[in-house]
XYZ file of C-alpha atoms in Angstrom:
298
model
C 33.629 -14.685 -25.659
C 36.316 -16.878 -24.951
C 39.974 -15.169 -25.541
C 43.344 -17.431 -25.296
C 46.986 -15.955 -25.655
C 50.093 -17.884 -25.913
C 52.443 -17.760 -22.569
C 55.113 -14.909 -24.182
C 51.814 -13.049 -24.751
C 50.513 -13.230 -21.446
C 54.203 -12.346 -20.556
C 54.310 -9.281 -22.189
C 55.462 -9.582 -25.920
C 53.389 -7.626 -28.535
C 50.554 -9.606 -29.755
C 51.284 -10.372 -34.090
C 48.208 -11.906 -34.522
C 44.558 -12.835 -33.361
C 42.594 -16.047 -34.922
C 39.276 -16.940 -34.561
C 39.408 -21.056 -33.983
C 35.937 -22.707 -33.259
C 34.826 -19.169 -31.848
C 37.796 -19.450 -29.253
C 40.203 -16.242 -30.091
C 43.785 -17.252 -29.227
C 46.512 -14.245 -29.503
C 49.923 -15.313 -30.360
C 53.770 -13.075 -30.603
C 56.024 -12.928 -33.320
C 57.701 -16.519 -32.062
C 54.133 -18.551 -31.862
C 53.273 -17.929 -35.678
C 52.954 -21.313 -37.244
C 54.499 -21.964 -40.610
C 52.780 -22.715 -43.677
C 52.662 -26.706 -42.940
C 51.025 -26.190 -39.455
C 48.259 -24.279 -37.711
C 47.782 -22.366 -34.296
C 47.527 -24.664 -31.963
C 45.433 -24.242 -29.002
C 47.490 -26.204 -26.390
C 50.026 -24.417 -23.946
C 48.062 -21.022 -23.992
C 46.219 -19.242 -21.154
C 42.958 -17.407 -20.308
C 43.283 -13.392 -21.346
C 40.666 -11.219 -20.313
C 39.401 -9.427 -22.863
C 39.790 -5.701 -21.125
C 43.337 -6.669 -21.564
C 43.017 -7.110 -24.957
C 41.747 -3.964 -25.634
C 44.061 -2.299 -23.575
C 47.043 -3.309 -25.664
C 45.017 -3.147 -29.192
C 41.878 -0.845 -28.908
C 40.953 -0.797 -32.313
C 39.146 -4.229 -31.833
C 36.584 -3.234 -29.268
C 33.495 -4.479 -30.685
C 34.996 -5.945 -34.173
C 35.189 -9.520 -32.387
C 31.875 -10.702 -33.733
C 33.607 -11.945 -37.297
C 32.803 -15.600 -38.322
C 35.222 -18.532 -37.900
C 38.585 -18.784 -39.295
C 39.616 -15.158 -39.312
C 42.662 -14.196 -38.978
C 43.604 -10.642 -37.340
C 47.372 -9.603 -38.290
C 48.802 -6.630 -36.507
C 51.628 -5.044 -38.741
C 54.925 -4.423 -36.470
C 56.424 -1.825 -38.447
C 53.486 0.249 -38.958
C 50.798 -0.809 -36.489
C 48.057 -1.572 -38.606
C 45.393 -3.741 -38.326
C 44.455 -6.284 -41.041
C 40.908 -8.245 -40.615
C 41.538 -11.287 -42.927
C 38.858 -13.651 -43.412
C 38.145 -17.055 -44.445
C 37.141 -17.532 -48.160
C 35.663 -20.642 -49.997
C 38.080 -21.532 -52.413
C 37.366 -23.102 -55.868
C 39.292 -25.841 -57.570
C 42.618 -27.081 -56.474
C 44.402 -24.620 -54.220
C 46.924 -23.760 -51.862
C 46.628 -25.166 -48.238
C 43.940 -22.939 -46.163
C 46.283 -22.407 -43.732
C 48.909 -20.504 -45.607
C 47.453 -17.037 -44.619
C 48.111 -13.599 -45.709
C 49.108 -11.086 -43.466
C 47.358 -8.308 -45.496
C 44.373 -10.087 -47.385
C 43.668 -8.498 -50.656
C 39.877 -9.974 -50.433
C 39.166 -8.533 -54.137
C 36.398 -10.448 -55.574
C 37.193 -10.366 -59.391
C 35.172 -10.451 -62.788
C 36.018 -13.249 -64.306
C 35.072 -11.763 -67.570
C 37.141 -8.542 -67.153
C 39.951 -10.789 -66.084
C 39.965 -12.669 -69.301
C 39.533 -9.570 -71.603
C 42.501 -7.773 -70.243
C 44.392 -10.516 -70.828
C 43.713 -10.668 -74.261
C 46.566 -12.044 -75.897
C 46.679 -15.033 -73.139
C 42.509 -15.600 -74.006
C 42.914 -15.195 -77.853
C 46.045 -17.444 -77.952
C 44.274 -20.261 -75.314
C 41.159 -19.776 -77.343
C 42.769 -20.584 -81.057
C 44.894 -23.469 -79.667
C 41.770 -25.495 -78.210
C 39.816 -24.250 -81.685
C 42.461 -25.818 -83.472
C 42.824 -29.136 -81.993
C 39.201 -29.512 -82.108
C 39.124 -29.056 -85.709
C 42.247 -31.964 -85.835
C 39.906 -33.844 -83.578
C 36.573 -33.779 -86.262
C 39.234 -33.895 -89.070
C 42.228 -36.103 -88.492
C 42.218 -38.232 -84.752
C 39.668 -38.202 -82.382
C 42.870 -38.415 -79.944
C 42.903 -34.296 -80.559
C 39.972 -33.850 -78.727
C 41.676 -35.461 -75.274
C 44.525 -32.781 -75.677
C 41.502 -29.648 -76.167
C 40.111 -30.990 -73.179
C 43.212 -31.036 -70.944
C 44.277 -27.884 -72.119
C 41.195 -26.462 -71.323
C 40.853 -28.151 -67.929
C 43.826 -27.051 -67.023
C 43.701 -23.620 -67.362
C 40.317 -23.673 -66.057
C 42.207 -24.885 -62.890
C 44.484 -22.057 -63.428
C 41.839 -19.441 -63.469
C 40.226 -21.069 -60.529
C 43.564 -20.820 -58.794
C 43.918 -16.566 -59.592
C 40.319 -16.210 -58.490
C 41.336 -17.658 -54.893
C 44.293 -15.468 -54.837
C 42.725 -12.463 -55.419
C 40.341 -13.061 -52.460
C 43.593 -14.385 -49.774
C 46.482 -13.597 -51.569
C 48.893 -10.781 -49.869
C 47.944 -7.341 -50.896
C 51.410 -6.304 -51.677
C 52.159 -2.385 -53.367
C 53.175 -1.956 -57.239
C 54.497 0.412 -59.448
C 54.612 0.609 -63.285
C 58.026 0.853 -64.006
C 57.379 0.056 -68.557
C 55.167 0.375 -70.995
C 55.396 -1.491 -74.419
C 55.636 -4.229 -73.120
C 54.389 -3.722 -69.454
C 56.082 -4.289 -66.540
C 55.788 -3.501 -62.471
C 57.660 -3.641 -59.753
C 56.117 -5.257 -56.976
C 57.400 -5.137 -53.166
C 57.135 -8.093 -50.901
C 58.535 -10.338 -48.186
C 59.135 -14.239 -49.153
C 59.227 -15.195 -45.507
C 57.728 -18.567 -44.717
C 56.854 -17.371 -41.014
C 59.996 -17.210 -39.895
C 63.375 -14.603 -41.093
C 62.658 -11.653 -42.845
C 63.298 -11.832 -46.776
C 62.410 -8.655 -48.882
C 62.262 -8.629 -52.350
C 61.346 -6.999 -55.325
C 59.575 -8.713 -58.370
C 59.909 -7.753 -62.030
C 56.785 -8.818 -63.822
C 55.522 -8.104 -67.356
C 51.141 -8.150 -66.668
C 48.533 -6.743 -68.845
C 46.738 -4.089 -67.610
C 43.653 -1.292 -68.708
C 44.783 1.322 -70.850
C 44.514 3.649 -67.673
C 46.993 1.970 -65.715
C 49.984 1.976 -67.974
C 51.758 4.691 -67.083
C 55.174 4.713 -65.391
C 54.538 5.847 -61.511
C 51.189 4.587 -61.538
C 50.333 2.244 -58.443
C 49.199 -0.851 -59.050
C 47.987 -3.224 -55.962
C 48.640 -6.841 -56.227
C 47.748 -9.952 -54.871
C 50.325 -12.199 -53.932
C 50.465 -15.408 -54.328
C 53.285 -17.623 -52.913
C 55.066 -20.972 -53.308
C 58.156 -23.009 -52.284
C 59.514 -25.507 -54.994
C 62.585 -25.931 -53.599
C 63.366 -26.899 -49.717
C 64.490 -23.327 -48.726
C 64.046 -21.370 -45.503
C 62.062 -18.813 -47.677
C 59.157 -18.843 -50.476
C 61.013 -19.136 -54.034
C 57.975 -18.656 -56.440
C 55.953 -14.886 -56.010
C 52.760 -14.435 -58.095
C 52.042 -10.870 -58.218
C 48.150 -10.897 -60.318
C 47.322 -6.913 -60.668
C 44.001 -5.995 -58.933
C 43.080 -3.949 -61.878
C 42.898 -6.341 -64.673
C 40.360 -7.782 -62.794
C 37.805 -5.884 -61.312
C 35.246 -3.144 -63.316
C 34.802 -0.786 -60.420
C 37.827 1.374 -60.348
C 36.906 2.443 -56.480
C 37.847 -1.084 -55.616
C 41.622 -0.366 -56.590
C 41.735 3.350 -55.082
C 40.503 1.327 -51.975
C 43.239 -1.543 -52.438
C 45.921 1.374 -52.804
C 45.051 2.883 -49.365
C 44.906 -0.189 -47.555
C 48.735 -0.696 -48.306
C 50.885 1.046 -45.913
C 52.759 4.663 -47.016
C 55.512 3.131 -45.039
C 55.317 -0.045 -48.101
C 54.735 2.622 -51.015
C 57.533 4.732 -49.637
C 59.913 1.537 -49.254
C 59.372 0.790 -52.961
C 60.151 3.812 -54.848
C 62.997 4.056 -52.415
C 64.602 0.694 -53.504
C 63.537 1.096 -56.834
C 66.285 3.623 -56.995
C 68.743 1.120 -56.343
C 67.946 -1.603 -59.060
C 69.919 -1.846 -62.073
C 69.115 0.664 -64.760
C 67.929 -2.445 -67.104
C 64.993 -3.667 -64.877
C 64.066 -7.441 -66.888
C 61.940 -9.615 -65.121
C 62.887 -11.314 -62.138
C 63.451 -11.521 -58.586
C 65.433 -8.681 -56.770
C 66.279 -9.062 -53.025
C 66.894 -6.356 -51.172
C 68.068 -4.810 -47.912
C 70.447 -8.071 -48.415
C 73.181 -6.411 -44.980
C 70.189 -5.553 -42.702
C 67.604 -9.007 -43.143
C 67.905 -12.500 -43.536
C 69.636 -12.698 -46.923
C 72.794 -12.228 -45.443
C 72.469 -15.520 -44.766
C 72.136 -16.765 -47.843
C 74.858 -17.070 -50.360
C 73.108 -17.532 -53.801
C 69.531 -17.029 -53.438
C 67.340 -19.139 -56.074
C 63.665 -18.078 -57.545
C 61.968 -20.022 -59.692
């Protein structure tokens, strides 16, 4: 097995993450992670012997035989360990080098997914009825508009069924009921800075899940719209409106930090009494949004 590290690695700064590249495993520090447009690059790193691997992270002795394209993410605040894999996407997705740091790797129902969102299906599901009956009736012209509607939110669905395998598994909280809403916790930094936020977002959910306290994990999708030194577009998509076995979200809930879950009812406390939905940044004198004057979401 053939291990590479970056030269501040081989110097002596913690190790943030481990990728598996054409079965070569190259280590890199906080300073070598590549941005969203660009990918570890092999070039400029060194041999590391794998005994001195170990001996800085010795929970991967023997979990080294994982396929290409895995990413390993080592959590500086809290020390854990995230295995992230490589997932087949379907449809038209995000670039596969935009990686999590914590993969959610939730695998959903499909069917589930569209039942609890049962206003979103009935609604989609009358308005491509409906132009199908203008199409038989009126203008065969209707039926290109059923088509595109339904192509594109086939798209869309394709697109949540990819982020629910490498989106960010991020913590939430129900926060309202009638209509319901969570809180989510995450970071919008694009590799580089440190930009926490909270979300906002009004979901659907099982009956079981809405109640206020109740934890919800999430998977995170991200995006940048405008040219900014952070992400300004989070898509939290609740882990329990889409899968049927509620182990799977007990598990989800445990592989979030208590550091994270801790972090968000603490800042919770200091939102505005009237939580709408929207984007909340936080610790804004301690991270990079001092930097910013007016921060923009879309």
């Amino acid at each position: 097995m053939e291990i590479r590290a970056t030269r501040s690695v081989l110097s002596g700064n913690a190790i943030r993450a481990i990728l598996n590249h054409n079965n070569v495993w190259m280590a890199v520090s906080e300073n070598d992670l590549p941005d969203e447009n660009s990918d570890f690059n092999i070039e400029g790193t060194g041999n590391m012997e794998e005994e001195d691997l170990y001996a800085r992270l010795p929970y991967l002795k023997g979990k080294l035989n994982i396929e290409n394209g895995t990413l390993i993410y080592v959590d500086e605040k809290t020390g854990q360990i995230n295995i992230n894999k490589a997932h087949r996407f379907f449809g038209i997705s995000t670039a596969e080098q935009a990686r999590a740091t914590n993969q959610a790797a939730v695998k959903i129902s499909i069917l589930k997914y569209l039942y609890t969102r049962s206003q979103y299906t009935g609604l989609l599901i009358f308005i491509i009825s409906f132009l199908i009956f203008l199409g038989h009736a009126v203008l065969w012209v209707f039926y290109f508009y059923a088509f595109r509607i339904f192509y594109t939110h086939l798209l869309t669905l394709f697109r949540d069924r990819n982020l629910f395998m490498t989106g960010d598994l991020n913590p939430g909280i129900v926060i309202h009921t009638y209509p319901t809403r969570i809180a989510v916790l995450s970071n919008l930094s694009r590799g580089r800075g440190n930009y926490p936020v909270i979300k906002i977002k009004k979901v659907e959910l099982p009956l079981k899940y809405r109640k206020p306290g109740t934890r919800i994990p999430v998977a995170c999708g991200f995006n940048n719209l405008n040219d900014q030194p952070y992400w300004d577009y989070l898509d939290p998509l609740p882990i329990p409106s889409s899968v049927t076995n509620s182990k799977i979200v007990e598990e989800k809930i445990k592989h979030i930090s208590s550091y994270d879950w801790i972090k968000l009812q603490k800042e919770l406390k200091n939102l505005p009494a009237a939580k709408i939905p929207g984007y909340y940044p936080i610790e804004k004198d301690t991270s990079s949004w001092k930097k910013v004057e007016n921060p923009k979401f879309n």
